[in-house]
CSV table of C-alpha atoms and ligand atoms in Angstrom, one decimal:
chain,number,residue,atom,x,y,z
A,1,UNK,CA,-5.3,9.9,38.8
A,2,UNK,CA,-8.1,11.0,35.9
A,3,UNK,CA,-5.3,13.3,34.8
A,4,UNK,CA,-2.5,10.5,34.3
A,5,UNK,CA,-5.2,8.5,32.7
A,6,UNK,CA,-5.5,10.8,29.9
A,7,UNK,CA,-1.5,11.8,28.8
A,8,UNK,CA,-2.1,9.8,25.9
A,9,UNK,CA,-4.8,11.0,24.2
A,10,UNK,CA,-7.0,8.9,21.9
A,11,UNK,CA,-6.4,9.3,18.0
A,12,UNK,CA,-9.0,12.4,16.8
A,13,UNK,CA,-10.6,11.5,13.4
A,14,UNK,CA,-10.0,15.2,13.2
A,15,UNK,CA,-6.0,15.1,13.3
A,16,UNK,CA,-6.0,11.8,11.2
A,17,UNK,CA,-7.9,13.6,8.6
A,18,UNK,CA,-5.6,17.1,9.0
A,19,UNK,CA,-2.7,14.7,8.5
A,20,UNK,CA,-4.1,12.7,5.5
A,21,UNK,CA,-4.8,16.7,3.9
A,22,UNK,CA,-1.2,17.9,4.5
A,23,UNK,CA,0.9,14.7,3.6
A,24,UNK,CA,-1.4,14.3,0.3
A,25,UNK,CA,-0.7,17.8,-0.5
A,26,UNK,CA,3.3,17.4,0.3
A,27,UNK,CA,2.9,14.8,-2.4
A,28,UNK,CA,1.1,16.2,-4.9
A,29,UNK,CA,3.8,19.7,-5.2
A,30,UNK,CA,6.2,16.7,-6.4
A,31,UNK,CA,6.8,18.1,-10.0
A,32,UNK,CA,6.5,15.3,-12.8
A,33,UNK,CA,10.7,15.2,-12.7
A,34,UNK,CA,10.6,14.0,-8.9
A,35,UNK,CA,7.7,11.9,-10.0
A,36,UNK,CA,9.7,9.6,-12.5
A,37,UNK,CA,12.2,9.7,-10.6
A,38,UNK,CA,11.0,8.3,-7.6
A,39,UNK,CA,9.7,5.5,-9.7
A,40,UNK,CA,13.3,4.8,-11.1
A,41,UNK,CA,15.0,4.5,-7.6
A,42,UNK,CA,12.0,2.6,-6.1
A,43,UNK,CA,12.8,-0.1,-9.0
A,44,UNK,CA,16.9,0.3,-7.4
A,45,UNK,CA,15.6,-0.4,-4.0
A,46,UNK,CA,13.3,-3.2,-4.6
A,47,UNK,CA,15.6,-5.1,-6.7
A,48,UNK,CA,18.6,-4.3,-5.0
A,49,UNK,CA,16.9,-6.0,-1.9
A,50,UNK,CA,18.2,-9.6,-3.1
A,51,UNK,CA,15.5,-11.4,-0.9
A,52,UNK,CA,12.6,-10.1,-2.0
A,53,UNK,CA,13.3,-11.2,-5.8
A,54,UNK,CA,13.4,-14.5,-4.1
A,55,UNK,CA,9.4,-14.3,-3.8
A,56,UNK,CA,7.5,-15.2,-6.6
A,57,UNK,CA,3.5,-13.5,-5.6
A,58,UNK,CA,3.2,-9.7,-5.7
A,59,UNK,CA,0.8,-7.8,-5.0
A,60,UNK,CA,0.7,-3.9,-6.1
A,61,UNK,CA,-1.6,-0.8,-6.5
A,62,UNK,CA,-1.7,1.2,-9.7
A,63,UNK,CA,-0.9,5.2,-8.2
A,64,UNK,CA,-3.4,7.5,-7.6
A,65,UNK,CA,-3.3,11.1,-6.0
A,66,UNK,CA,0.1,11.5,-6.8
A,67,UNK,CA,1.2,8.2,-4.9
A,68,UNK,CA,4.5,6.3,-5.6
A,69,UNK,CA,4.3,5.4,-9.4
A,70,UNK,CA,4.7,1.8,-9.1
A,71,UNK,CA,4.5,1.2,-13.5
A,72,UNK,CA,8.5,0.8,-13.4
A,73,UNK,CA,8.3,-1.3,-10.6
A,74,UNK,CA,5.8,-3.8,-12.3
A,75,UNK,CA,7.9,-3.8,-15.6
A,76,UNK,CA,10.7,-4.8,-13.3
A,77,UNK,CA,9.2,-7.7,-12.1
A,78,UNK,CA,7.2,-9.2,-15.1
A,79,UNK,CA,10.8,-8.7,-16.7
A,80,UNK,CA,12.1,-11.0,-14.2
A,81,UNK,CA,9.2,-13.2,-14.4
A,82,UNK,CA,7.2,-12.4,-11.4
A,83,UNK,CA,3.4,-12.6,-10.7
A,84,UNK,CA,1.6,-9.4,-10.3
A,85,UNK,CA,-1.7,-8.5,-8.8
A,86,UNK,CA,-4.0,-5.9,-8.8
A,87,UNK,CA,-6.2,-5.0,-6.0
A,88,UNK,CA,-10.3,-5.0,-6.9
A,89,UNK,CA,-12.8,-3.3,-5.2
A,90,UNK,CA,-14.3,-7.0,-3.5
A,91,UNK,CA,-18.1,-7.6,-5.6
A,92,UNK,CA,-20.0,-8.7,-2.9
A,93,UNK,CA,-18.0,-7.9,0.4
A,94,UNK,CA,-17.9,-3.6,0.8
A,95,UNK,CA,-14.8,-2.6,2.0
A,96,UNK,CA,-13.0,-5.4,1.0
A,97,UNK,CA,-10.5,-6.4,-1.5
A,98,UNK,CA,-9.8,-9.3,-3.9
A,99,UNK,CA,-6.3,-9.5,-5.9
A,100,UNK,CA,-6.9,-10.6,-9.6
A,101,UNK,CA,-3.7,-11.8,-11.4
A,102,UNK,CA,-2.2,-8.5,-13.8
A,103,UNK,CA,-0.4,-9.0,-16.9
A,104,UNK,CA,0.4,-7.5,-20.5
A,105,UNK,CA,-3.0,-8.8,-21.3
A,106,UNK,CA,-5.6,-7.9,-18.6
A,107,UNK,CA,-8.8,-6.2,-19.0
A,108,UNK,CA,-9.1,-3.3,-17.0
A,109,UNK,CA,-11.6,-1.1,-16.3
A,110,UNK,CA,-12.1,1.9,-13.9
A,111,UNK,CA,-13.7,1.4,-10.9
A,112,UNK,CA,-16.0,4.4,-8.4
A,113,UNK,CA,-12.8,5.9,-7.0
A,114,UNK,CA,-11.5,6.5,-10.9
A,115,UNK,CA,-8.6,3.8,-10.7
A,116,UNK,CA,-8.2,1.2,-13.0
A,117,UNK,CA,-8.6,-2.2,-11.7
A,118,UNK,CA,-8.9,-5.9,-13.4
A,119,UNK,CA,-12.3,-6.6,-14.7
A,120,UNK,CA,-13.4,-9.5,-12.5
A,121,UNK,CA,-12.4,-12.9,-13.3
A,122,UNK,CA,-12.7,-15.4,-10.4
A,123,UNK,CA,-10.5,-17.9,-13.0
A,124,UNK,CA,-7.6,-15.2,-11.7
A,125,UNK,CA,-8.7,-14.3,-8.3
A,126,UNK,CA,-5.5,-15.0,-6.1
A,127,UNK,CA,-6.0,-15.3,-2.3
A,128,UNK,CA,-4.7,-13.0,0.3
A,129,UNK,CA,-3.0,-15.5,2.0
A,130,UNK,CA,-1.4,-17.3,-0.8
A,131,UNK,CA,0.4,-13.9,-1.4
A,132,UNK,CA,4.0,-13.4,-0.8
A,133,UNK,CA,4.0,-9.7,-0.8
A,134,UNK,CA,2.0,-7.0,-0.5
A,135,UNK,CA,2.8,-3.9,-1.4
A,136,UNK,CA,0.4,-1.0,0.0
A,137,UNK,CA,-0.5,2.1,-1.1
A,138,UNK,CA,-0.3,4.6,2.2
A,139,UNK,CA,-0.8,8.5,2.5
A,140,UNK,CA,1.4,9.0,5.7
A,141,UNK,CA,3.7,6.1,7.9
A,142,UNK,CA,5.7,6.8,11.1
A,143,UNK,CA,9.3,5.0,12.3
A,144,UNK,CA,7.6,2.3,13.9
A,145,UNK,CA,5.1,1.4,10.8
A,146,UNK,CA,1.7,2.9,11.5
A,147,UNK,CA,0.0,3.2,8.5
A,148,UNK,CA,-2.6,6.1,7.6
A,149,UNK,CA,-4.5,5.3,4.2
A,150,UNK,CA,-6.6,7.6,2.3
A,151,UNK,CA,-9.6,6.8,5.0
A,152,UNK,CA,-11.4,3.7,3.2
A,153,UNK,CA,-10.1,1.1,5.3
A,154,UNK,CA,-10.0,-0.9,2.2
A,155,UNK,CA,-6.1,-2.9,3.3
A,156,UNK,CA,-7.6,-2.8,7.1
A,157,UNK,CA,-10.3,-5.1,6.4
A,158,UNK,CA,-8.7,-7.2,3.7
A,159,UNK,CA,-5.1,-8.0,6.0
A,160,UNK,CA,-7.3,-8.6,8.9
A,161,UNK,CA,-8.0,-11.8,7.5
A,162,UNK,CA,-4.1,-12.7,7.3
A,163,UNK,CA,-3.0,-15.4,9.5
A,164,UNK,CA,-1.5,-14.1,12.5
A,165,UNK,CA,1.9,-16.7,11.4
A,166,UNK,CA,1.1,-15.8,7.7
A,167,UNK,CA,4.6,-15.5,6.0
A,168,UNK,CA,2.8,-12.8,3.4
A,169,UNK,CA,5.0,-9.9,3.9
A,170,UNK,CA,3.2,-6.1,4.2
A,171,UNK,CA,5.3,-3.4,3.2
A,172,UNK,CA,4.1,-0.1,2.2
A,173,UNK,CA,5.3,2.5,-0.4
A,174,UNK,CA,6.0,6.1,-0.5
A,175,UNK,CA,7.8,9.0,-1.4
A,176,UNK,CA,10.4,10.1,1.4
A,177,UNK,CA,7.7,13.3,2.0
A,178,UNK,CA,5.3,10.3,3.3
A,179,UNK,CA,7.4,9.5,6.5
A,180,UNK,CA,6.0,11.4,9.9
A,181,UNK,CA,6.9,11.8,13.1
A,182,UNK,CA,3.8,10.0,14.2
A,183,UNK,CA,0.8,8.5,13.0
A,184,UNK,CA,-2.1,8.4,15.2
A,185,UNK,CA,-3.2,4.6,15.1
A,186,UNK,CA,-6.6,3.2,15.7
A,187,UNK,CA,-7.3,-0.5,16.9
A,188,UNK,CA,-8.3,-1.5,13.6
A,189,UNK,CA,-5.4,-0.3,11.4
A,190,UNK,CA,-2.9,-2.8,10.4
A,191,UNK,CA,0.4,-1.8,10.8
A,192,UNK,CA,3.4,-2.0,8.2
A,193,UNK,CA,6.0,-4.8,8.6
A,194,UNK,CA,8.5,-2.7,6.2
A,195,UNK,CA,8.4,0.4,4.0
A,196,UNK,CA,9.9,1.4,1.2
A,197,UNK,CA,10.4,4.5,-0.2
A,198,UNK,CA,12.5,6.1,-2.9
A,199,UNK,CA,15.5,6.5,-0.9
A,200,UNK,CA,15.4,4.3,2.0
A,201,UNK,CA,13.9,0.8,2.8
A,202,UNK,CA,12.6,0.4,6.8
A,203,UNK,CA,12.0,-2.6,8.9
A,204,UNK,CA,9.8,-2.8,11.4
A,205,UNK,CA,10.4,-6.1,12.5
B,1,ADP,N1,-11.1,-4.8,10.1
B,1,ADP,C1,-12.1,-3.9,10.0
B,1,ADP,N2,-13.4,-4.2,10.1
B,1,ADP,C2,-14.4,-3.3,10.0
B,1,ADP,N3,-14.2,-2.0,9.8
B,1,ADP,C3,-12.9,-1.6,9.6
B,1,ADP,C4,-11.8,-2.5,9.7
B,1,ADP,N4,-10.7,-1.8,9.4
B,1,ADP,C5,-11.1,-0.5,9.2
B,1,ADP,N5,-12.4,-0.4,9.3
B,1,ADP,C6,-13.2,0.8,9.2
B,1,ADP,O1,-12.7,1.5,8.0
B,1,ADP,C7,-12.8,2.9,8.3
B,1,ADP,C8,-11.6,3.6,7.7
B,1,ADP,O2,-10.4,3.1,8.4
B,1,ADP,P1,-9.1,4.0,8.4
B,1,ADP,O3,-8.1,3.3,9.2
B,1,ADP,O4,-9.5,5.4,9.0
B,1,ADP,O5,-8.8,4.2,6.9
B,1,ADP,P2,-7.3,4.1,6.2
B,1,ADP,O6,-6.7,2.8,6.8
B,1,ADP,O7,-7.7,4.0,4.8
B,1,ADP,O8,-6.6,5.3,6.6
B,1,ADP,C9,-13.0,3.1,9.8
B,1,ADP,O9,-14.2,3.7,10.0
B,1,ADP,C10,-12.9,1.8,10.4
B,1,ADP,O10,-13.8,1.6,11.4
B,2,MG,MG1,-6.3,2.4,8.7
């Protein structure tokens, strides 16, 4: 029956948009107190989740939009003598991104959206799949790991070409405001293995 058929509506781009508007406002009346320390007890959760620091390749965004500062969290890990990498907007591929290797010494230089990125060096290009974790940047995720981005697609594309039995591990970050009850998911979006935010770490698994 045409009517049974349709009780679960296809995503709208209008509500993933209205969603993507409200949860990025949410996060940006965080005052610059709840801001640093979200950082601080991100840094407590990841390294107080004893496998992860058992993985040597990480990759991480720099924030934007009043996304989880992830500065501490990069400290953290160059402390304990981690490789970081930074996602770049992919030279010849739109809508694609390469990781370049991030350290004390990188230069960086802003790309069209205004964020700061590793100027391009294909000696420091790491690839996806060689990876141990990557950690996204997200606008809104649900309780069984939908993800909803800032509408690029940019992760979409790039952890499409993931291995299906890829051991790379995808876990997004966000404040607690970031969780909803549901995220409208298209075919193409990727969902999240595991998130973490400020107070609680999810697996989807
Ligand atoms: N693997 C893919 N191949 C081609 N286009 C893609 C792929 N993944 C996403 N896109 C395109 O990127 C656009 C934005 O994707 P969307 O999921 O809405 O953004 P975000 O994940 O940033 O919220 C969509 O128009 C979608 O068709
Ligand atoms: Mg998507």
């Amino acid at each position: 029956m045409a009517h049974l058929q349709q009780a679960v509506p296809p995503a709208s781009p209008h509500s993933r948009q209205a969603l993507r508007q409200q949860v990025r406002q949410f996060r940006q009346q965080l005052t610059a107190a709840e801001q640093t320390k979200a950082a601080t007890e991100l840094v407590r959760q990841v390294t107080s989740t004893n496998w992860l620091l058992t993985k040597q390749h990480f990759a991480l965004y720099l924030a934007n939009d009043a996304e989880l500062n992830t500065e501490p969290l990069i400290q953290a890990l160059w402390q304990a003598g981690k490789n970081v990498y930074l996602p770049v907007l992919h030279p010849f591929c739109p809508g694609y991104l390469l990781f370049l290797h991030y350290d004390s010494s990188s230069v960086m230089q802003i790309n069209r959206f205004n964020i700061p990125e590793p100027q391009l060096n294909c000696a420091r290009v790491m690839p996806v799949a060689a990876l141990d974790i990557i950690f996204t940047p997200l606008v809104a995720f649900d309780a069984t790991g939908n993800r909803l981005g800032m509408g690029g697609g940019f992760y979409d594309r790039t952890l499409a070409q993931l291995p299906a039995a890829s051991p790379c591990q995808v876990i997004g970050l966000a404040h607690n405001c970031q969780q909803v009850a549901a995220v409208p998911a298209e075919a193409w979006d990727i969902p999240l293995q595991q998130v973490i935010t400020p107070a609680k770490y999810f697996d989807f698994r």
